[in-house]
Amino acid sequence: MRISVWVPYDERRLRRTLQFILRPQMKRIRIMGGVLIVLGLGVLALDPSTAVAYGIVVLGLLFVFAIGPITVARSVRMQSNVIRDGFHMTLDDEWATMSYPLAESRFRWAGLDRIIETPEVWYAMFGKMQALTIPKDPMTDEQRAEFAAFVDGLRPAWK
């Protein structure tokens, strides 16, 4: 297999990737927020004049609704300007290579933990927090089929 495509910078794809990576941590934070809301409402039911209970409910609401979007927005802002020019992606039987105008990243398939497919991309997971996004849009139908067959061949190695 040898697939080579140009991938333009797409902030929406970057945001979706960050949301995907942060999903397990955000789930825990939302659960903690729900617990805080229930706890705060319980205290308010006992004594509506308790100011701390209102603070607990507000903190719970922040945990449930605001922490995720704030974290993703900060993560997008913290990305290097190097990635904003797009990159050339080369996928072969041994490596996944992303070549930016000022930097290059290479990942050996042997280090792959798993690949998760969505309608828009494949997420090649190298550990729990390292995801390589392989977008489907820049690929031709033949390239997508070739990569999907390659992924199917990798599955026994990382299951």
CSV table of N, CA and C in Angstrom, one decimal:
chain,number,residue,atom,x,y,z
A,1,MET,N,0.8,-1.2,0.0
A,1,MET,CA,0.0,0.0,0.0
A,1,MET,C,0.9,1.2,0.0
A,2,ARG,N,0.5,2.2,-0.8
A,2,ARG,CA,1.2,3.5,-0.8
A,2,ARG,C,0.1,4.5,-1.2
A,3,ILE,N,-0.3,5.3,-0.1
A,3,ILE,CA,-1.3,6.4,-0.4
A,3,ILE,C,-0.6,7.7,0.0
A,4,SER,N,-0.8,8.6,-0.9
A,4,SER,CA,-0.1,10.0,-0.7
A,4,SER,C,-1.2,11.0,-1.1
A,5,VAL,N,-1.5,11.9,-0.1
A,5,VAL,CA,-2.5,12.9,-0.4
A,5,VAL,C,-2.1,14.2,0.4
A,6,TRP,N,-2.6,15.3,-0.1
A,6,TRP,CA,-2.5,16.6,0.6
A,6,TRP,C,-3.7,16.8,1.4
A,7,VAL,N,-3.5,17.2,2.7
A,7,VAL,CA,-4.6,17.4,3.6
A,7,VAL,C,-4.6,18.9,4.1
A,8,PRO,N,-5.6,19.7,3.7
A,8,PRO,CA,-5.6,21.1,4.1
A,8,PRO,C,-6.0,21.1,5.6
A,9,TYR,N,-5.6,22.2,6.2
A,9,TYR,CA,-5.9,22.5,7.6
A,9,TYR,C,-7.4,22.7,7.7
A,10,ASP,N,-8.0,22.0,8.7
A,10,ASP,CA,-9.4,22.1,9.0
A,10,ASP,C,-9.7,22.2,10.5
A,11,GLU,N,-10.0,23.4,11.0
A,11,GLU,CA,-10.2,23.5,12.4
A,11,GLU,C,-11.3,22.7,13.0
A,12,ARG,N,-12.4,22.5,12.2
A,12,ARG,CA,-13.5,21.7,12.7
A,12,ARG,C,-13.0,20.2,12.9
A,13,ARG,N,-12.2,19.7,12.0
A,13,ARG,CA,-11.7,18.4,12.1
A,13,ARG,C,-10.7,18.3,13.4
A,14,LEU,N,-9.9,19.3,13.6
A,14,LEU,CA,-9.1,19.4,14.8
A,14,LEU,C,-9.9,19.4,16.0
A,15,ARG,N,-11.0,20.1,16.1
A,15,ARG,CA,-11.9,20.2,17.2
A,15,ARG,C,-12.5,18.8,17.5
A,16,ARG,N,-13.0,18.2,16.4
A,16,ARG,CA,-13.6,16.8,16.6
A,16,ARG,C,-12.6,15.8,17.1
A,17,THR,N,-11.3,15.9,16.6
A,17,THR,CA,-10.3,15.0,17.1
A,17,THR,C,-10.0,15.3,18.6
A,18,LEU,N,-9.9,16.5,19.0
A,18,LEU,CA,-9.7,16.8,20.4
A,18,LEU,C,-10.8,16.3,21.2
A,19,GLN,N,-12.1,16.5,20.8
A,19,GLN,CA,-13.2,16.0,21.5
A,19,GLN,C,-13.2,14.5,21.6
A,20,PHE,N,-12.8,13.8,20.6
A,20,PHE,CA,-12.6,12.4,20.6
A,20,PHE,C,-11.6,11.9,21.6
A,21,ILE,N,-10.5,12.6,21.6
A,21,ILE,CA,-9.4,12.2,22.5
A,21,ILE,C,-9.8,12.5,24.0
A,22,LEU,N,-10.4,13.6,24.2
A,22,LEU,CA,-10.8,14.0,25.6
A,22,LEU,C,-12.1,13.4,26.1
A,23,ARG,N,-12.8,12.7,25.3
A,23,ARG,CA,-14.1,12.1,25.6
A,23,ARG,C,-14.1,11.3,26.9
A,24,PRO,N,-13.1,10.4,27.2
A,24,PRO,CA,-13.2,9.7,28.4
A,24,PRO,C,-13.0,10.6,29.7
A,25,GLN,N,-12.1,11.6,29.6
A,25,GLN,CA,-11.9,12.5,30.7
A,25,GLN,C,-13.1,13.4,30.9
A,26,MET,N,-13.7,13.8,29.8
A,26,MET,CA,-14.9,14.7,29.9
A,26,MET,C,-16.1,13.9,30.5
A,27,LYS,N,-16.2,12.7,30.2
A,27,LYS,CA,-17.3,11.9,30.7
A,27,LYS,C,-17.2,11.8,32.3
A,28,ARG,N,-16.0,11.6,32.8
A,28,ARG,CA,-15.8,11.6,34.3
A,28,ARG,C,-16.2,13.0,34.9
A,29,ILE,N,-15.7,14.0,34.2
A,29,ILE,CA,-16.0,15.4,34.7
A,29,ILE,C,-17.5,15.7,34.7
A,30,ARG,N,-18.2,15.2,33.7
A,30,ARG,CA,-19.7,15.5,33.6
A,30,ARG,C,-20.4,14.7,34.7
A,31,ILE,N,-19.9,13.5,35.0
A,31,ILE,CA,-20.5,12.7,36.1
A,31,ILE,C,-20.3,13.4,37.4
A,32,MET,N,-19.1,13.9,37.6
A,32,MET,CA,-18.8,14.6,38.8
A,32,MET,C,-19.7,15.9,38.9
A,33,GLY,N,-19.9,16.5,37.8
A,33,GLY,CA,-20.8,17.7,37.8
A,33,GLY,C,-22.2,17.3,38.1
A,34,GLY,N,-22.7,16.2,37.6
A,34,GLY,CA,-24.0,15.7,37.9
A,34,GLY,C,-24.2,15.4,39.4
A,35,VAL,N,-23.1,14.8,40.0
A,35,VAL,CA,-23.1,14.5,41.4
A,35,VAL,C,-23.2,15.8,42.2
A,36,LEU,N,-22.4,16.8,41.8
A,36,LEU,CA,-22.4,18.1,42.5
A,36,LEU,C,-23.8,18.8,42.4
A,37,ILE,N,-24.4,18.7,41.2
A,37,ILE,CA,-25.8,19.3,41.1
A,37,ILE,C,-26.8,18.6,42.0
A,38,VAL,N,-26.8,17.3,42.1
A,38,VAL,CA,-27.7,16.6,42.9
A,38,VAL,C,-27.4,16.9,44.4
A,39,LEU,N,-26.1,16.9,44.8
A,39,LEU,CA,-25.7,17.3,46.1
A,39,LEU,C,-26.2,18.7,46.5
A,40,GLY,N,-25.9,19.6,45.6
A,40,GLY,CA,-26.3,21.0,45.8
A,40,GLY,C,-27.8,21.2,46.0
A,41,LEU,N,-28.6,20.5,45.1
A,41,LEU,CA,-30.0,20.5,45.2
A,41,LEU,C,-30.5,19.9,46.4
A,42,GLY,N,-29.9,18.8,46.9
A,42,GLY,CA,-30.2,18.2,48.2
A,42,GLY,C,-30.0,19.1,49.3
A,43,VAL,N,-28.9,19.8,49.3
A,43,VAL,CA,-28.7,20.8,50.4
A,43,VAL,C,-29.7,22.0,50.3
A,44,LEU,N,-30.0,22.4,49.1
A,44,LEU,CA,-31.0,23.5,49.0
A,44,LEU,C,-32.4,23.0,49.4
A,45,ALA,N,-32.7,21.8,49.2
A,45,ALA,CA,-34.0,21.2,49.7
A,45,ALA,C,-34.1,21.3,51.2
A,46,LEU,N,-33.0,21.1,51.9
A,46,LEU,CA,-32.9,21.1,53.3
A,46,LEU,C,-32.9,22.5,53.9
A,47,ASP,N,-32.2,23.4,53.2
A,47,ASP,CA,-32.1,24.8,53.7
A,47,ASP,C,-31.8,25.7,52.5
A,48,PRO,N,-32.9,26.3,51.9
A,48,PRO,CA,-32.7,27.2,50.7
A,48,PRO,C,-31.9,28.4,51.0
A,49,SER,N,-31.6,28.8,52.2
A,49,SER,CA,-30.8,30.0,52.5
A,49,SER,C,-29.3,29.7,52.5
A,50,THR,N,-28.9,28.5,52.2
A,50,THR,CA,-27.5,28.2,52.2
A,50,THR,C,-26.8,28.6,50.9
A,51,ALA,N,-25.9,29.6,51.0
A,51,ALA,CA,-25.3,30.1,49.8
A,51,ALA,C,-24.3,29.1,49.2
A,52,VAL,N,-23.7,28.3,50.0
A,52,VAL,CA,-22.8,27.3,49.5
A,52,VAL,C,-23.4,26.3,48.6
A,53,ALA,N,-24.7,26.0,48.8
A,53,ALA,CA,-25.4,25.0,48.0
A,53,ALA,C,-25.6,25.6,46.6
A,54,TYR,N,-25.9,26.9,46.5
A,54,TYR,CA,-26.0,27.5,45.2
A,54,TYR,C,-24.6,27.5,44.4
A,55,GLY,N,-23.6,27.7,45.1
A,55,GLY,CA,-22.2,27.6,44.6
A,55,GLY,C,-22.0,26.1,44.1
A,56,ILE,N,-22.4,25.2,44.8
A,56,ILE,CA,-22.2,23.8,44.4
A,56,ILE,C,-23.0,23.4,43.2
A,57,VAL,N,-24.2,23.9,43.1
A,57,VAL,CA,-25.0,23.7,41.9
A,57,VAL,C,-24.4,24.4,40.7
A,58,VAL,N,-23.9,25.6,40.8
A,58,VAL,CA,-23.3,26.4,39.7
A,58,VAL,C,-22.0,25.6,39.3
A,59,LEU,N,-21.2,25.2,40.2
A,59,LEU,CA,-20.0,24.4,39.9
A,59,LEU,C,-20.4,23.1,39.2
A,60,GLY,N,-21.4,22.5,39.6
A,60,GLY,CA,-21.8,21.3,38.9
A,60,GLY,C,-22.3,21.6,37.5
A,61,LEU,N,-23.0,22.6,37.3
A,61,LEU,CA,-23.4,23.0,35.9
A,61,LEU,C,-22.2,23.4,35.1
A,62,LEU,N,-21.2,24.0,35.6
A,62,LEU,CA,-20.0,24.3,34.9
A,62,LEU,C,-19.3,23.0,34.5
A,63,PHE,N,-19.2,22.0,35.4
A,63,PHE,CA,-18.6,20.8,35.1
A,63,PHE,C,-19.4,20.0,33.9
A,64,VAL,N,-20.7,20.1,34.0
A,64,VAL,CA,-21.5,19.4,33.0
A,64,VAL,C,-21.5,20.0,31.6
A,65,PHE,N,-21.6,21.4,31.6
A,65,PHE,CA,-21.8,22.0,30.3
A,65,PHE,C,-20.6,22.9,29.8
A,66,ALA,N,-19.7,23.4,30.7
A,66,ALA,CA,-18.7,24.4,30.2
A,66,ALA,C,-17.3,23.8,30.1
A,67,ILE,N,-16.9,22.9,30.9
A,67,ILE,CA,-15.5,22.5,31.0
A,67,ILE,C,-15.1,21.9,29.6
A,68,GLY,N,-15.9,21.0,29.0
A,68,GLY,CA,-15.6,20.4,27.7
A,68,GLY,C,-15.3,21.4,26.6
A,69,PRO,N,-16.3,22.3,26.3
A,69,PRO,CA,-16.0,23.3,25.3
A,69,PRO,C,-14.8,24.2,25.6
A,70,ILE,N,-14.6,24.6,26.8
A,70,ILE,CA,-13.5,25.4,27.2
A,70,ILE,C,-12.2,24.7,27.0
A,71,THR,N,-12.1,23.4,27.4
A,71,THR,CA,-10.9,22.6,27.2
A,71,THR,C,-10.6,22.4,25.7
A,72,VAL,N,-11.6,22.2,24.9
A,72,VAL,CA,-11.3,22.0,23.5
A,72,VAL,C,-10.8,23.3,22.9
A,73,ALA,N,-11.5,24.4,23.2
A,73,ALA,CA,-11.1,25.7,22.7
A,73,ALA,C,-9.7,26.1,23.1
A,74,ARG,N,-9.3,25.9,24.3
A,74,ARG,CA,-7.9,26.1,24.8
A,74,ARG,C,-6.9,25.2,24.1
A,75,SER,N,-7.3,24.0,23.8
A,75,SER,CA,-6.4,23.1,23.2
A,75,SER,C,-6.2,23.5,21.7
A,76,VAL,N,-7.2,24.0,21.0
A,76,VAL,CA,-7.1,24.5,19.7
A,76,VAL,C,-6.1,25.7,19.7
A,77,ARG,N,-6.3,26.6,20.6
A,77,ARG,CA,-5.5,27.8,20.6
A,77,ARG,C,-4.0,27.4,21.0
A,78,MET,N,-3.8,26.3,21.7
A,78,MET,CA,-2.4,26.0,22.1
A,78,MET,C,-1.7,25.2,21.0
A,79,GLN,N,-2.3,24.9,19.9
A,79,GLN,CA,-1.7,24.2,18.8
A,79,GLN,C,-0.6,25.1,18.1
A,80,SER,N,0.4,24.5,17.7
A,80,SER,CA,1.4,25.2,17.0
A,80,SER,C,0.9,25.8,15.6
A,81,ASN,N,1.4,26.9,15.2
A,81,ASN,CA,1.0,27.5,13.9
A,81,ASN,C,1.6,26.6,12.8
A,82,VAL,N,2.5,25.7,13.0
A,82,VAL,CA,3.0,24.9,12.0
A,82,VAL,C,1.9,24.0,11.4
A,83,ILE,N,0.9,23.6,12.1
A,83,ILE,CA,-0.1,22.8,11.6
A,83,ILE,C,-1.1,23.5,10.7
A,84,ARG,N,-1.1,24.8,10.8
A,84,ARG,CA,-2.2,25.6,10.1
A,84,ARG,C,-2.0,25.7,8.6
A,85,ASP,N,-0.9,25.2,8.1
A,85,ASP,CA,-0.6,25.2,6.7
A,85,ASP,C,-1.1,23.9,6.0
A,86,GLY,N,-1.6,23.0,6.7
A,86,GLY,CA,-2.0,21.7,6.1
A,86,GLY,C,-0.7,20.8,6.0
A,87,PHE,N,-0.9,19.6,5.6
A,87,PHE,CA,0.2,18.6,5.5
A,87,PHE,C,0.0,17.6,4.4
A,88,HIS,N,1.1,17.0,4.1
A,88,HIS,CA,1.1,16.0,3.1
A,88,HIS,C,1.2,14.6,3.8
A,89,MET,N,0.2,13.8,3.6
A,89,MET,CA,0.1,12.5,4.3
A,89,MET,C,0.5,11.4,3.4
A,90,THR,N,1.4,10.6,3.9
A,90,THR,CA,1.9,9.4,3.1
A,90,THR,C,1.6,8.2,4.0
A,91,LEU,N,0.9,7.2,3.5
A,91,LEU,CA,0.6,6.0,4.3
A,91,LEU,C,1.2,4.8,3.5
A,92,ASP,N,2.1,4.0,4.1
A,92,ASP,CA,2.6,2.8,3.4
A,92,ASP,C,2.4,1.7,4.4
A,93,ASP,N,3.0,0.5,4.0
A,93,ASP,CA,2.8,-0.7,4.8
A,93,ASP,C,3.5,-0.6,6.1
A,94,GLU,N,4.5,0.3,6.3
A,94,GLU,CA,5.2,0.3,7.6
A,94,GLU,C,5.0,1.6,8.3
A,95,TRP,N,4.8,2.7,7.7
A,95,TRP,CA,4.7,4.1,8.3
A,95,TRP,C,3.5,4.8,7.9
A,96,ALA,N,3.1,5.8,8.8
A,96,ALA,CA,2.2,6.9,8.5
A,96,ALA,C,3.0,8.1,8.7
A,97,THR,N,3.2,8.9,7.6
A,97,THR,CA,4.0,10.1,7.7
A,97,THR,C,3.2,11.3,7.4
A,98,MET,N,3.3,12.3,8.3
A,98,MET,CA,2.7,13.6,8.1
A,98,MET,C,3.8,14.7,7.9
A,99,SER,N,3.8,15.3,6.7
A,99,SER,CA,4.9,16.3,6.4
A,99,SER,C,4.3,17.6,6.3
A,100,TYR,N,4.5,18.5,7.3
A,100,TYR,CA,4.1,19.9,7.3
A,100,TYR,C,5.2,20.7,6.6
A,101,PRO,N,5.0,21.9,6.2
A,101,PRO,CA,6.0,22.7,5.6
A,101,PRO,C,7.2,22.9,6.6
A,102,LEU,N,7.0,22.9,7.9
A,102,LEU,CA,8.1,23.2,8.8
A,102,LEU,C,8.4,22.0,9.8
A,103,ALA,N,7.7,20.9,9.6
A,103,ALA,CA,7.9,19.8,10.6
A,103,ALA,C,7.4,18.5,9.9
A,104,GLU,N,7.8,17.4,10.5
A,104,GLU,CA,7.4,16.1,10.0
A,104,GLU,C,7.2,15.1,11.2
A,105,SER,N,6.1,14.3,11.1
A,105,SER,CA,5.8,13.3,12.1
A,105,SER,C,5.7,11.9,11.4
A,106,ARG,N,6.3,10.9,12.0
A,106,ARG,CA,6.2,9.6,11.5
A,106,ARG,C,5.8,8.6,12.6
A,107,PHE,N,4.9,7.7,12.2
A,107,PHE,CA,4.4,6.7,13.1
A,107,PHE,C,4.5,5.4,12.5
A,108,ARG,N,5.1,4.4,13.2
A,108,ARG,CA,5.2,3.1,12.6
A,108,ARG,C,3.9,2.3,13.0
A,109,TRP,N,3.4,1.6,12.1
A,109,TRP,CA,2.1,0.9,12.3
A,109,TRP,C,2.3,-0.2,13.4
A,110,ALA,N,3.6,-0.6,13.6
A,110,ALA,CA,3.8,-1.6,14.7
A,110,ALA,C,3.5,-1.1,16.1
A,111,GLY,N,3.5,0.2,16.3
A,111,GLY,CA,3.2,0.7,17.6
A,111,GLY,C,1.7,1.0,17.7
A,112,LEU,N,0.9,0.7,16.8
A,112,LEU,CA,-0.6,1.0,16.8
A,112,LEU,C,-1.3,0.2,17.9
A,113,ASP,N,-2.2,0.8,18.6
A,113,ASP,CA,-3.0,0.1,19.6
A,113,ASP,C,-4.3,-0.3,19.0
A,114,ARG,N,-4.9,0.6,18.2
A,114,ARG,CA,-6.2,0.3,17.5
A,114,ARG,C,-6.5,1.4,16.5
A,115,ILE,N,-7.5,1.1,15.6
A,115,ILE,CA,-8.0,2.1,14.7
A,115,ILE,C,-9.5,2.2,14.9
A,116,ILE,N,-10.0,3.4,15.0
A,116,ILE,CA,-11.4,3.6,15.2
A,116,ILE,C,-11.9,4.4,13.9
A,117,GLU,N,-12.9,3.8,13.3
A,117,GLU,CA,-13.4,4.5,12.0
A,117,GLU,C,-14.7,5.2,12.3
A,118,THR,N,-14.7,6.4,11.8
A,118,THR,CA,-16.0,7.3,11.8
A,118,THR,C,-16.3,7.6,10.4
A,119,PRO,N,-17.5,8.2,10.1
A,119,PRO,CA,-17.8,8.5,8.7
A,119,PRO,C,-16.8,9.4,8.0
A,120,GLU,N,-16.2,10.3,8.8
A,120,GLU,CA,-15.3,11.3,8.2
A,120,GLU,C,-13.8,10.9,8.2
A,121,VAL,N,-13.4,10.1,9.3
A,121,VAL,CA,-11.9,9.9,9.5
A,121,VAL,C,-11.7,8.5,10.1
A,122,TRP,N,-10.4,8.1,10.0
A,122,TRP,CA,-10.0,7.0,10.9
A,122,TRP,C,-9.1,7.6,12.0
A,123,TYR,N,-9.3,7.2,13.2
A,123,TYR,CA,-8.4,7.6,14.3
A,123,TYR,C,-7.4,6.4,14.6
A,124,ALA,N,-6.2,6.6,14.3
A,124,ALA,CA,-5.2,5.6,14.6
A,124,ALA,C,-4.6,5.9,16.0
A,125,MET,N,-4.9,5.1,16.9
A,125,MET,CA,-4.6,5.3,18.3
A,125,MET,C,-3.3,4.7,18.7
A,126,PHE,N,-2.3,5.5,19.0
A,126,PHE,CA,-1.0,5.1,19.5
A,126,PHE,C,-1.0,5.4,21.0
A,127,GLY,N,-1.6,4.6,21.8
A,127,GLY,CA,-1.8,4.9,23.3
A,127,GLY,C,-3.2,5.5,23.5
A,128,LYS,N,-3.4,5.9,24.7
A,128,LYS,CA,-4.8,6.4,25.0
A,128,LYS,C,-5.0,7.9,24.6
A,129,MET,N,-4.0,8.7,24.5
A,129,MET,CA,-4.1,10.1,24.2
A,129,MET,C,-3.5,10.5,22.9
A,130,GLN,N,-2.8,9.6,22.2
A,130,GLN,CA,-2.1,10.0,20.9
A,130,GLN,C,-3.0,9.4,19.8
A,131,ALA,N,-3.7,10.3,19.1
A,131,ALA,CA,-4.5,9.9,18.0
A,131,ALA,C,-4.0,10.6,16.7
A,132,LEU,N,-3.8,9.7,15.7
A,132,LEU,CA,-3.4,10.2,14.4
A,132,LEU,C,-4.7,10.2,13.5
A,133,THR,N,-5.1,11.4,13.1
A,133,THR,CA,-6.3,11.5,12.3
A,133,THR,C,-6.0,11.3,10.9
A,134,ILE,N,-6.7,10.4,10.3
A,134,ILE,CA,-6.5,10.1,8.8
A,134,ILE,C,-7.8,10.4,8.2
A,135,PRO,N,-7.9,11.6,7.6
A,135,PRO,CA,-9.2,12.0,7.0
A,135,PRO,C,-9.5,11.3,5.7
A,136,LYS,N,-10.8,11.1,5.4
A,136,LYS,CA,-11.2,10.3,4.3
A,136,LYS,C,-11.5,11.3,3.1
A,137,ASP,N,-11.8,12.5,3.3
A,137,ASP,CA,-12.1,13.5,2.2
A,137,ASP,C,-11.0,13.6,1.2
A,138,PRO,N,-9.8,13.8,1.6
A,138,PRO,CA,-8.8,14.0,0.5
A,138,PRO,C,-8.5,12.7,-0.3
A,139,MET,N,-8.9,11.6,0.2
A,139,MET,CA,-8.6,10.3,-0.5
A,139,MET,C,-9.7,10.0,-1.6
A,140,THR,N,-9.2,9.3,-2.6
A,140,THR,CA,-10.1,8.8,-3.7
A,140,THR,C,-10.8,7.6,-3.1
A,141,ASP,N,-11.9,7.2,-3.8
A,141,ASP,CA,-12.6,6.0,-3.3
A,141,ASP,C,-11.7,4.8,-3.3
A,142,GLU,N,-10.8,4.7,-4.3
A,142,GLU,CA,-9.8,3.5,-4.4
A,142,GLU,C,-8.9,3.6,-3.2
A,143,GLN,N,-8.4,4.8,-2.8
A,143,GLN,CA,-7.5,4.9,-1.7
A,143,GLN,C,-8.2,4.5,-0.4
A,144,ARG,N,-9.4,5.0,-0.3
A,144,ARG,CA,-10.2,4.6,1.0
A,144,ARG,C,-10.4,3.1,1.1
A,145,ALA,N,-10.7,2.5,0.0
A,145,ALA,CA,-10.9,1.0,0.0
A,145,ALA,C,-9.5,0.3,0.3
A,146,GLU,N,-8.5,0.8,-0.3
A,146,GLU,CA,-7.1,0.2,-0.1
A,146,GLU,C,-6.7,0.4,1.4
A,147,PHE,N,-7.0,1.5,2.0
A,147,PHE,CA,-6.6,1.7,3.4
A,147,PHE,C,-7.5,0.9,4.3
A,148,ALA,N,-8.8,0.8,4.0
A,148,ALA,CA,-9.8,0.0,4.8
A,148,ALA,C,-9.3,-1.5,4.8
A,149,ALA,N,-8.9,-1.9,3.6
A,149,ALA,CA,-8.4,-3.3,3.5
A,149,ALA,C,-7.1,-3.5,4.4
A,150,PHE,N,-6.2,-2.5,4.3
A,150,PHE,CA,-5.0,-2.5,5.1
A,150,PHE,C,-5.4,-2.5,6.6
A,151,VAL,N,-6.3,-1.7,7.0
A,151,VAL,CA,-6.8,-1.7,8.4
A,151,VAL,C,-7.3,-3.1,8.8
A,152,ASP,N,-8.1,-3.7,8.0
A,152,ASP,CA,-8.7,-5.0,8.3
A,152,ASP,C,-7.6,-6.0,8.5
A,153,GLY,N,-6.5,-5.9,7.7
A,153,GLY,CA,-5.4,-6.8,7.9
A,153,GLY,C,-4.6,-6.5,9.2
A,154,LEU,N,-4.7,-5.3,9.7
A,154,LEU,CA,-4.0,-5.0,11.0
A,154,LEU,C,-4.8,-5.4,12.2
A,155,ARG,N,-6.1,-5.6,12.1
A,155,ARG,CA,-7.0,-5.8,13.3
A,155,ARG,C,-6.5,-7.0,14.1
A,156,PRO,N,-6.1,-8.1,13.5
A,156,PRO,CA,-5.7,-9.3,14.4
A,156,PRO,C,-4.5,-8.9,15.3
A,157,ALA,N,-3.6,-8.0,14.8
A,157,ALA,CA,-2.4,-7.6,15.6
A,157,ALA,C,-2.7,-6.8,16.8
A,158,TRP,N,-3.8,-6.0,16.8
A,158,TRP,CA,-4.1,-5.1,17.9
A,158,TRP,C,-5.4,-5.4,18.6
A,159,LYS,N,-6.0,-6.5,18.4
A,159,LYS,CA,-7.2,-6.9,19.1
A,159,LYS,C,-6.8,-7.6,20.3
